[in-house]
């Protein structure tokens, strides 16, 4: 049923819905009503959908993503693209555009075991889901009441525990119990979101326990590394007239990292004869394992004055 995350994003590409809005109304047809029996016969999760029922796009998404109702996934695919075959083509195009080359989607529910993916692709899918405010809001909703469908609860039983804020459960004989999850923590005065997936669990109870243990170990390994303090020296300028000034950082810098981290620093200084305090004279570049480089400007800690004409006359062979 993690397939339904793809379905949500593909349908939203075709039928956009602004955050906080309900989207257009969907009137379910006789063809859509027939999906209930089709997916129930496959032992798939379903929800009431009588012909003529009218819900908003947002409500239909809630039933699909929270209750994991297969007939709502199929109905949304038909509503957006006209047929399940057209949905399949649209999903393939979307996957290609996102670079999810190891994911194959044949239908919108996930009941087909030929819908396949990899853990790497699914983590990227989770990031795409969280980047969409509509999907992020729905997968993080605990419960809701939908007309005719009634009260529904999110199928993700970890929601709200250990920082978990989504994303989607999945169960199939061939795949076992699966969970695409996200959890947000505050570390070092900032929020960090972890996206992961666990596949092939024996059942969801044991899978949930494993995910909780994994998240706790992940959360404990975040740390803030101080790269430099403001005013820290990374070089010194010396003049022939025995004047000196340090090249110091103009600001402090730190990074939030996970696990063991290696940091290297390389200072680059400009050629300086004289200059004023605070004048930029170079930079120091920090390279951090598994992190983007950080560059901090360097400036003169004190002014280097021109030695004057008298010094130049008395030291004709020393450059200034």
Coordinates of C-alpha atoms in Angstrom, one line a residue, residues 9-10 22 37 64 111 127 137 151 168 190 235 255 318:
X9 CA 1.4 12.5 -5.8
X10 CA 0.6 11.5 -9.4
X22 CA -10.7 20.9 -0.1
X37 CA -16.2 -5.8 -4.6
X64 CA -7.0 6.4 0.6
X111 CA -2.3 -5.2 -4.3
X127 CA 11.0 12.9 1.0
X137 CA -0.8 17.0 6.4
X151 CA -14.8 7.6 11.5
X168 CA 2.4 5.0 5.0
X190 CA 16.9 23.0 15.2
X235 CA 46.4 32.8 9.7
X255 CA 26.8 21.9 11.9
X318 CA 62.2 45.7 1.1

